[in-house]
PDB file of C-alpha atoms in Angstrom:
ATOM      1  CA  UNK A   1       0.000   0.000   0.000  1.00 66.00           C
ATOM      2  CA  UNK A   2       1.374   3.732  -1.189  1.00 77.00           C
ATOM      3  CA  UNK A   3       1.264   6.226   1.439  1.00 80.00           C
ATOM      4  CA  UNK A   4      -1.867   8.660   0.307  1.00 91.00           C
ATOM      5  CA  UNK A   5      -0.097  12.184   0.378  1.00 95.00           C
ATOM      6  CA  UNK A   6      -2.377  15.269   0.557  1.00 95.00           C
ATOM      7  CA  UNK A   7      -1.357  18.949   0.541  1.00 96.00           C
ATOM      8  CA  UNK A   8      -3.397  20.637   3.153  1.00 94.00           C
ATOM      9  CA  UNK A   9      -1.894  23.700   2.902  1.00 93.00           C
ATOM     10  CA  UNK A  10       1.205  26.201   1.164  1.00 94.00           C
ATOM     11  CA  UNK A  11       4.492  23.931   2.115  1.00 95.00           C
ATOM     12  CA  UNK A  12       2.259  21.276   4.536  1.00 95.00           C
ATOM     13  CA  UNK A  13       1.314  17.806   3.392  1.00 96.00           C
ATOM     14  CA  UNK A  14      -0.656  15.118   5.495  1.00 95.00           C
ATOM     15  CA  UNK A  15       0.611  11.632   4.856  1.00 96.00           C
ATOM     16  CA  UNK A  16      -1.893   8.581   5.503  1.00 90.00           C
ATOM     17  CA  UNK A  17       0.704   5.472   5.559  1.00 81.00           C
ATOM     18  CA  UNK A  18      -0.680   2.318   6.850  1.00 71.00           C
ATOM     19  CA  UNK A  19      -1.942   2.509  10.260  1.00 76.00           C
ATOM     20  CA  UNK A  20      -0.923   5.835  11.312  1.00 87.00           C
ATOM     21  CA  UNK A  21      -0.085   9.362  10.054  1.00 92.00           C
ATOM     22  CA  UNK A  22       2.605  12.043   9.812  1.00 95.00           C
ATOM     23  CA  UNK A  23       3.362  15.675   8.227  1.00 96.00           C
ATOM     24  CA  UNK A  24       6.036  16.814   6.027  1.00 97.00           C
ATOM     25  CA  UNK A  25       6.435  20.692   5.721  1.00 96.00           C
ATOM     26  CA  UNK A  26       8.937  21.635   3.202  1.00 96.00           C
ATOM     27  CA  UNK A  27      10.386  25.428   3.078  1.00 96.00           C
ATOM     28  CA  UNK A  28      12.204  25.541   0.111  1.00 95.00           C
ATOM     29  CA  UNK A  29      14.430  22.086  -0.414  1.00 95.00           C
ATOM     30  CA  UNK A  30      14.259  21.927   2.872  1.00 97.00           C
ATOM     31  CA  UNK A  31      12.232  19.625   5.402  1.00 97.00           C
ATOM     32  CA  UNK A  32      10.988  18.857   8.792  1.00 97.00           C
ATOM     33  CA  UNK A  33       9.261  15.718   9.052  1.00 97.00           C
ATOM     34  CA  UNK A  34       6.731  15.562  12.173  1.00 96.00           C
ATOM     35  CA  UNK A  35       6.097  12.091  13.391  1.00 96.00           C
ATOM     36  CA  UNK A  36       7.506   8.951  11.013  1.00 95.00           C
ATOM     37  CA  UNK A  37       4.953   6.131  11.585  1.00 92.00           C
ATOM     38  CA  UNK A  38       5.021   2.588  12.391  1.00 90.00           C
ATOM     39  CA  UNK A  39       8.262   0.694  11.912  1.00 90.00           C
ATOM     40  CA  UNK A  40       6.939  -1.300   8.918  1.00 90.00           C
ATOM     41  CA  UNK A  41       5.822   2.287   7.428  1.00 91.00           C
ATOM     42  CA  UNK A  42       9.571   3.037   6.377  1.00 93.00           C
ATOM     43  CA  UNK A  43       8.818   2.351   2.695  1.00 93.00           C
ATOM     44  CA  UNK A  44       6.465   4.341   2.328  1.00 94.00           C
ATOM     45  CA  UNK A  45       7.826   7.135   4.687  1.00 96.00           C
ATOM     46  CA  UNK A  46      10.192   7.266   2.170  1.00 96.00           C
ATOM     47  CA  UNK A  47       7.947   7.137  -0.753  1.00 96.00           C
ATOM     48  CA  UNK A  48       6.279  10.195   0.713  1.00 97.00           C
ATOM     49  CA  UNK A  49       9.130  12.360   0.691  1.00 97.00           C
ATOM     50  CA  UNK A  50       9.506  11.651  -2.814  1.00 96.00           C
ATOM     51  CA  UNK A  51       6.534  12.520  -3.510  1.00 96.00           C
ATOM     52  CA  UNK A  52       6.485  16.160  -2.166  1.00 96.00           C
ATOM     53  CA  UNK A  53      10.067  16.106  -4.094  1.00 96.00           C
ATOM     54  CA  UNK A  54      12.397  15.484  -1.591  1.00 97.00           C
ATOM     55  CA  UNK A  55      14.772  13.106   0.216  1.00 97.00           C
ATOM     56  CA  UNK A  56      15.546  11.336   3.433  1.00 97.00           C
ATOM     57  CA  UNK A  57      19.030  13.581   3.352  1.00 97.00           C
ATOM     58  CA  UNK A  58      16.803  16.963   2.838  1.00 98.00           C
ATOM     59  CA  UNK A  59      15.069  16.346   5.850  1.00 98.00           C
ATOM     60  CA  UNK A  60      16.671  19.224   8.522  1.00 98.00           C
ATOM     61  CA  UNK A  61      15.214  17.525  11.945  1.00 97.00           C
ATOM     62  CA  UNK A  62      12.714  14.346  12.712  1.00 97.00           C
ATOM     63  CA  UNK A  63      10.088  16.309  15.752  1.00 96.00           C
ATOM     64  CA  UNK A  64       7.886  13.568  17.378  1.00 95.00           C
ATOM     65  CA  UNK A  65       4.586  14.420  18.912  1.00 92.00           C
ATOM     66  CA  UNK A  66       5.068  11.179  21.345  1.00 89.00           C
ATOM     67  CA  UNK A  67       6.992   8.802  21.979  1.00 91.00           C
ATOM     68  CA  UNK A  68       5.195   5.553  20.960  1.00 89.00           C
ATOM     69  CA  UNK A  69       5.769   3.065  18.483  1.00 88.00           C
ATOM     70  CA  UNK A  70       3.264   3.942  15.623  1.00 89.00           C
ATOM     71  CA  UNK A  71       5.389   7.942  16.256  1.00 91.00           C
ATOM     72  CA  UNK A  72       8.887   6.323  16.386  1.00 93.00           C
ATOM     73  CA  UNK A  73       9.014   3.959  13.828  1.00 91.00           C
ATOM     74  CA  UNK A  74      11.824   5.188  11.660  1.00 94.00           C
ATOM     75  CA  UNK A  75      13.163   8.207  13.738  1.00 97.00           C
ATOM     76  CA  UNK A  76      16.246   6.400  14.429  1.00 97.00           C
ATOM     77  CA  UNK A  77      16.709   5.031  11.402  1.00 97.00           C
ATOM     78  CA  UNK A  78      16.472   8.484   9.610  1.00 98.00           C
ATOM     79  CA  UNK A  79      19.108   9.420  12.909  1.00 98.00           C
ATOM     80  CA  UNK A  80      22.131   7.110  12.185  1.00 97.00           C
ATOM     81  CA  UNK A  81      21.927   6.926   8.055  1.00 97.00           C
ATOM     82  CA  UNK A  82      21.052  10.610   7.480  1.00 97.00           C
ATOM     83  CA  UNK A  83      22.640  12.455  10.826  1.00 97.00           C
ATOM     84  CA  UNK A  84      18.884  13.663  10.843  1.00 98.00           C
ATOM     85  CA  UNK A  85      18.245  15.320  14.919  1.00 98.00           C
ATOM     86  CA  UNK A  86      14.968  13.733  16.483  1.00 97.00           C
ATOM     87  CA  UNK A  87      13.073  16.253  18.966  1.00 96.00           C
ATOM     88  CA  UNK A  88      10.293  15.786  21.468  1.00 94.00           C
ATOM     89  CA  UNK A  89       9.232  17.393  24.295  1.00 91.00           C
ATOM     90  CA  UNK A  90      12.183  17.342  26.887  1.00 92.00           C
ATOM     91  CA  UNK A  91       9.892  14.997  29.281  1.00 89.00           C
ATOM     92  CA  UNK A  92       9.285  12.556  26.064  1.00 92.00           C
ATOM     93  CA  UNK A  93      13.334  12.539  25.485  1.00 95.00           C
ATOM     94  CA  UNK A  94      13.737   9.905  28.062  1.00 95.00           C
ATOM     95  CA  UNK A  95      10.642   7.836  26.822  1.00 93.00           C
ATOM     96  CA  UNK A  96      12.284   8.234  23.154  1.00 95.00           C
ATOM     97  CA  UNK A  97      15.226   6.083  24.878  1.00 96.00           C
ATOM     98  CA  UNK A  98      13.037   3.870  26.044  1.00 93.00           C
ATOM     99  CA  UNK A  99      14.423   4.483  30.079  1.00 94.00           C
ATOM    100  CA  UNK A 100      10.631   3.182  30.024  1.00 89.00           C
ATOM    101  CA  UNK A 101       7.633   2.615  28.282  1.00 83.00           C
ATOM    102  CA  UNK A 102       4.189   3.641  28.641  1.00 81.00           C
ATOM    103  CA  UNK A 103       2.119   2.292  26.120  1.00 77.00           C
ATOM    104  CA  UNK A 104      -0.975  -0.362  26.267  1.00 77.00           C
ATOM    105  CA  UNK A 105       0.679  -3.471  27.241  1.00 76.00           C
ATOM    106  CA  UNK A 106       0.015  -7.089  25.582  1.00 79.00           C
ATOM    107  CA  UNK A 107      -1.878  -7.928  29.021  1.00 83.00           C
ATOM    108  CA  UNK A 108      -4.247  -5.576  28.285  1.00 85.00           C
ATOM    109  CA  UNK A 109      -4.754  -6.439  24.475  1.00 82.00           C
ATOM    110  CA  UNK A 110      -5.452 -10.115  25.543  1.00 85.00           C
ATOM    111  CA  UNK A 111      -7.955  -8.932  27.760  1.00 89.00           C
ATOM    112  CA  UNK A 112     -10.202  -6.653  25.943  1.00 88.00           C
ATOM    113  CA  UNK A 113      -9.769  -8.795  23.090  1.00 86.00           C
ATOM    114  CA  UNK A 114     -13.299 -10.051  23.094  1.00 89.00           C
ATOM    115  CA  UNK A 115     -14.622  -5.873  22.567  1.00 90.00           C
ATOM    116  CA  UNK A 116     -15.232  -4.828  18.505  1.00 90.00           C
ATOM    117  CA  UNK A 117     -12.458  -3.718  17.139  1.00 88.00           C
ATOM    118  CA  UNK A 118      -9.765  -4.719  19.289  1.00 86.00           C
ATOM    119  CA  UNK A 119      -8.705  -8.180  17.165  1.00 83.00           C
ATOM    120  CA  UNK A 120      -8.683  -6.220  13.406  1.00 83.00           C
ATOM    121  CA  UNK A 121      -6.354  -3.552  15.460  1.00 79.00           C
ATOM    122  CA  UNK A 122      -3.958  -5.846  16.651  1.00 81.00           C
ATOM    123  CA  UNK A 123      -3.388  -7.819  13.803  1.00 83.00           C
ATOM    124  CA  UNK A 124      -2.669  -4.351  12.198  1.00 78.00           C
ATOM    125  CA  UNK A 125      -0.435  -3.143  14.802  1.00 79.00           C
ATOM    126  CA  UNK A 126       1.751  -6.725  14.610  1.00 78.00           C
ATOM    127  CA  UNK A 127       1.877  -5.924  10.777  1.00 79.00           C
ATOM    128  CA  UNK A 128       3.248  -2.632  11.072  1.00 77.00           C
ATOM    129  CA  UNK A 129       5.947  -3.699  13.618  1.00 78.00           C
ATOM    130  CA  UNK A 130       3.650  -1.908  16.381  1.00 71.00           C
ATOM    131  CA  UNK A 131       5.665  -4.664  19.030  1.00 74.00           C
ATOM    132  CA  UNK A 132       9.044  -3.925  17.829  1.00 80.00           C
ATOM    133  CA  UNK A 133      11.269  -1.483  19.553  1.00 82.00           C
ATOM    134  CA  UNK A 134      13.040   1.079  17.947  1.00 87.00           C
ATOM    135  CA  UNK A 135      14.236   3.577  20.566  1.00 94.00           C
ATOM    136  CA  UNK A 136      16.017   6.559  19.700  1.00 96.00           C
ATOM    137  CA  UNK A 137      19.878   6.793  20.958  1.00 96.00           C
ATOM    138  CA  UNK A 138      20.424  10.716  20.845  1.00 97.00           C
ATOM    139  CA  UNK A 139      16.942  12.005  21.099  1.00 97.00           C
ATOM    140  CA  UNK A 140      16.952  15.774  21.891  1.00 96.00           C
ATOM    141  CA  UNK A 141      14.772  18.260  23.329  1.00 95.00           C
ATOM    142  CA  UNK A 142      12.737  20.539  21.039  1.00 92.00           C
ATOM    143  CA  UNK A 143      14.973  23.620  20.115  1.00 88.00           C
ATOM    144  CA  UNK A 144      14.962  26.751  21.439  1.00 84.00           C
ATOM    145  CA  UNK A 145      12.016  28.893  19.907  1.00 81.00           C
ATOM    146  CA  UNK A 146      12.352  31.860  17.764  1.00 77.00           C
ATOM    147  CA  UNK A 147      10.047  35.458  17.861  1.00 75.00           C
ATOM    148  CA  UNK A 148       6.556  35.999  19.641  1.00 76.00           C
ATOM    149  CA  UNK A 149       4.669  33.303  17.533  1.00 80.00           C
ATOM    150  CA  UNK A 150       6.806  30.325  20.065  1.00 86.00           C
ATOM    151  CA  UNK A 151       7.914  29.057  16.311  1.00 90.00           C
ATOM    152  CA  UNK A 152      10.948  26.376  15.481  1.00 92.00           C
ATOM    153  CA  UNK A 153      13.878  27.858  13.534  1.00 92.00           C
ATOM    154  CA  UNK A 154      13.532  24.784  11.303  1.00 94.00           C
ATOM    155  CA  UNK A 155      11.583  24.490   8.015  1.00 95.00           C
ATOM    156  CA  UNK A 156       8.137  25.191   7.767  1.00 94.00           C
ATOM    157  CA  UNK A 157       8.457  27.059  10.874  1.00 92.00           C
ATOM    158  CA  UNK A 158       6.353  24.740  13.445  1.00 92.00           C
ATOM    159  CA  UNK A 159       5.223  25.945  16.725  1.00 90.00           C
ATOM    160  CA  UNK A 160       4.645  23.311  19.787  1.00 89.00           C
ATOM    161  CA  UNK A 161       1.784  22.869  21.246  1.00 85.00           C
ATOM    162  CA  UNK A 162       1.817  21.042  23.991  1.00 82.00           C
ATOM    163  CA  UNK A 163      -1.259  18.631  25.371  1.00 78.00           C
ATOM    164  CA  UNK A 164      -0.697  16.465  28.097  1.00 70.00           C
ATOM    165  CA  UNK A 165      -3.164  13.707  28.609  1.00 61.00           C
ATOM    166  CA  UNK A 166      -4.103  12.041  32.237  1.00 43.00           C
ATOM    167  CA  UNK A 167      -2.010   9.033  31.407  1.00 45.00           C
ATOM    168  CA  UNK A 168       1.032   8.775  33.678  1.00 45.00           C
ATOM    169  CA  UNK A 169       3.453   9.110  30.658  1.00 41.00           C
ATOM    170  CA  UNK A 170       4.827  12.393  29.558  1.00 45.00           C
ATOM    171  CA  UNK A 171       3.580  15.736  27.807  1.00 52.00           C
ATOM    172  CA  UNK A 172       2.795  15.234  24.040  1.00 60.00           C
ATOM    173  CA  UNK A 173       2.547  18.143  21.419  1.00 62.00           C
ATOM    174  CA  UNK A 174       0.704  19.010  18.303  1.00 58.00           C
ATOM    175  CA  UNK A 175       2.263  21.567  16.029  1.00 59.00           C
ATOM    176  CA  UNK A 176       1.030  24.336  13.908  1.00 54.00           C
ATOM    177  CA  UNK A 177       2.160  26.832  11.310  1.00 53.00           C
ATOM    178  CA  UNK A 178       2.351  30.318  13.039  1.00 51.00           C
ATOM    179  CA  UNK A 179      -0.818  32.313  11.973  1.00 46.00           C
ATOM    180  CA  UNK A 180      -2.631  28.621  10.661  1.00 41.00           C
ATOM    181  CA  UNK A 181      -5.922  27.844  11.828  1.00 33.00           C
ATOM    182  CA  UNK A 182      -4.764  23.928  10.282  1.00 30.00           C
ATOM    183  CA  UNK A 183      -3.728  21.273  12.333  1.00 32.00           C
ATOM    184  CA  UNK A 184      -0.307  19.298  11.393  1.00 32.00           C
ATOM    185  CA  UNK A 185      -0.663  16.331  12.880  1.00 32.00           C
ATOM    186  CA  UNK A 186      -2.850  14.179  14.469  1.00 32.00           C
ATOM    187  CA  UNK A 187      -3.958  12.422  18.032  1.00 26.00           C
ATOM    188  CA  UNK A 188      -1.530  12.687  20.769  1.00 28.00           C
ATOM    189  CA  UNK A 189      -3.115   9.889  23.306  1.00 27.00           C
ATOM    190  CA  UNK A 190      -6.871   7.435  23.954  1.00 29.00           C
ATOM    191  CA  UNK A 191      -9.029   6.478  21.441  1.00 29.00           C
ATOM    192  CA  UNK A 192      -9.643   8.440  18.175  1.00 32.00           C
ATOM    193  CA  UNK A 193     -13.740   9.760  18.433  1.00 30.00           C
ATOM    194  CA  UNK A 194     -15.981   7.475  16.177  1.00 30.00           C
ATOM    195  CA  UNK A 195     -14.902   7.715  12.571  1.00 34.00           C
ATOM    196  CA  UNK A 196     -11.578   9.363  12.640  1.00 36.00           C
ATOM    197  CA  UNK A 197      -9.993   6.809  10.764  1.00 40.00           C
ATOM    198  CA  UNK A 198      -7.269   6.453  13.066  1.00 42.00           C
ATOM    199  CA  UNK A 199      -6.492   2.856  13.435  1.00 41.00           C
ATOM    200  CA  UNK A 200      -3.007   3.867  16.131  1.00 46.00           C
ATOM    201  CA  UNK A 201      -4.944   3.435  19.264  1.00 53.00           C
ATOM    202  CA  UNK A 202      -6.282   0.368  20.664  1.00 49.00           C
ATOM    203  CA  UNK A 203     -10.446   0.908  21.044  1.00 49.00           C
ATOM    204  CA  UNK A 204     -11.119   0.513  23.770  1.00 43.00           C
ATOM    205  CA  UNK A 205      -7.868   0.264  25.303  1.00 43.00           C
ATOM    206  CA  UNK A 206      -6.012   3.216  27.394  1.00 40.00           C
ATOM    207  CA  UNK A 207      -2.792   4.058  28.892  1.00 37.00           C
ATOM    208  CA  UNK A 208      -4.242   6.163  30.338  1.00 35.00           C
ATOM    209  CA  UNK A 209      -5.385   6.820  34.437  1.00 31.00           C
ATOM    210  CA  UNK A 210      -8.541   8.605  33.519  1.00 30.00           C
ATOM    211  CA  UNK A 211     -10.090   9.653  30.298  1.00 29.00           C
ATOM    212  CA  UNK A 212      -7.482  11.032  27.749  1.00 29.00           C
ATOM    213  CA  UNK A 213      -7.595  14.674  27.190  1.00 28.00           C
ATOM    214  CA  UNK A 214      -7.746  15.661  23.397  1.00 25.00           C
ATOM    215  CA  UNK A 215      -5.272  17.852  21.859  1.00 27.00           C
ATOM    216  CA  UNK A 216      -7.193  20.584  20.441  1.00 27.00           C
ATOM    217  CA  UNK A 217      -7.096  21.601  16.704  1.00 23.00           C
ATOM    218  CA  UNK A 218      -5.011  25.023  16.630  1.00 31.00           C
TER     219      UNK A 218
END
């Protein structure tokens, strides 16, 4: 399956791969990839950037909303063959090195597995490597922000907008364009609202401690 590339808006292109999602926002030949999918997304990671007319070695950082697999997939990858720097939230950074792991846990698969939906989305999720773990080695903590609009001196200019949910784990973050009403990426934590398409998060499973908060659309 070909990742489906769309151009949402001047520079900003949402990528449906697989199982999962992820944004490429170009500024000239330049890139800055947000999120890079499941492990077994690489392919068509890649195929993406060509689409858009780039390159794995035009891509200036890697930022990752969260630290989970179907997020993480090919970060390091892109890391150690391209030299490419992978951001996150500095309380993600440790999660990116996988000092631990907060995600839903096998146990809890097994045990919802008689609920609709949760089979179909773990056979997915074993597909697309969703078990495998791919830590980051050098992960680094977003950069310094530039001017009043909080935005990233990297290409496309993204801004950080963070949205922690009530799971134990660590702050995640959307991004924008400064001055865009548009969303860049996509769910930060829970279950995906009835129709969203999102096939990342287990229904009816949570890592959560209460009900996840949703990021809201900036």
């Amino acid at each position: 399956m070909r990742a489906d590339v769309r151009q949402v808006a001047d520079g900003t292109y949402l990528v449906h791969g697989g199982h999962t999602n992820w944004v490429i926002l170009t500024e000239g030949d330049a890139v800055t990839l947000i999120d890079t999918g499941y492990p077994a997304d690489r392919q068509r990671l890649l195929d993406s950037l060509a689409a858009v007319g780039s390159s794995p070695r035009a891509v200036t950082a890697v930022l990752v909303t969260h630290a989970h697999n179907d997020h993480l997939g090919s970060a390091e990858h892109l890391r150690t063959a391209y030299g490419t720097p992978v951001h996150l939230h500095p309380a993600e950074v440790p999660h990116a090195r996988r000092d631990f792991l907060q995600q839903v846990s096998v146990g809890t698969v097994l045990r919802n597995a008689w609920r609709p939906g949760v089979l179909p989305w773990a056979v997915h999720v074993l597909r697309a490597g969703g078990t495998e773990q791919h830590p980051v080695a050098a992960p680094e903590p977003f950069p310094a922000a530039t001017g009043a609009t909080g935005a990233l001196d990297l290409p496309g200019r993204p801004v950080p907008v963070h949205t922690p949910a009530t799971r134990t784990a660590t702050p995640s973050s959307t991004s924008r364009r400064p001055g865009s009403s548009s969303p860049v990426t996509r769910w930060s934590a829970g279950t995906p609202p009835r129709g969203s398409g999102d096939r990342s998060c287990c229904p009816t499973c949570s890592t959560t401690n209460g009900p996840a908060r949703w990021p809201r659309w900036r």
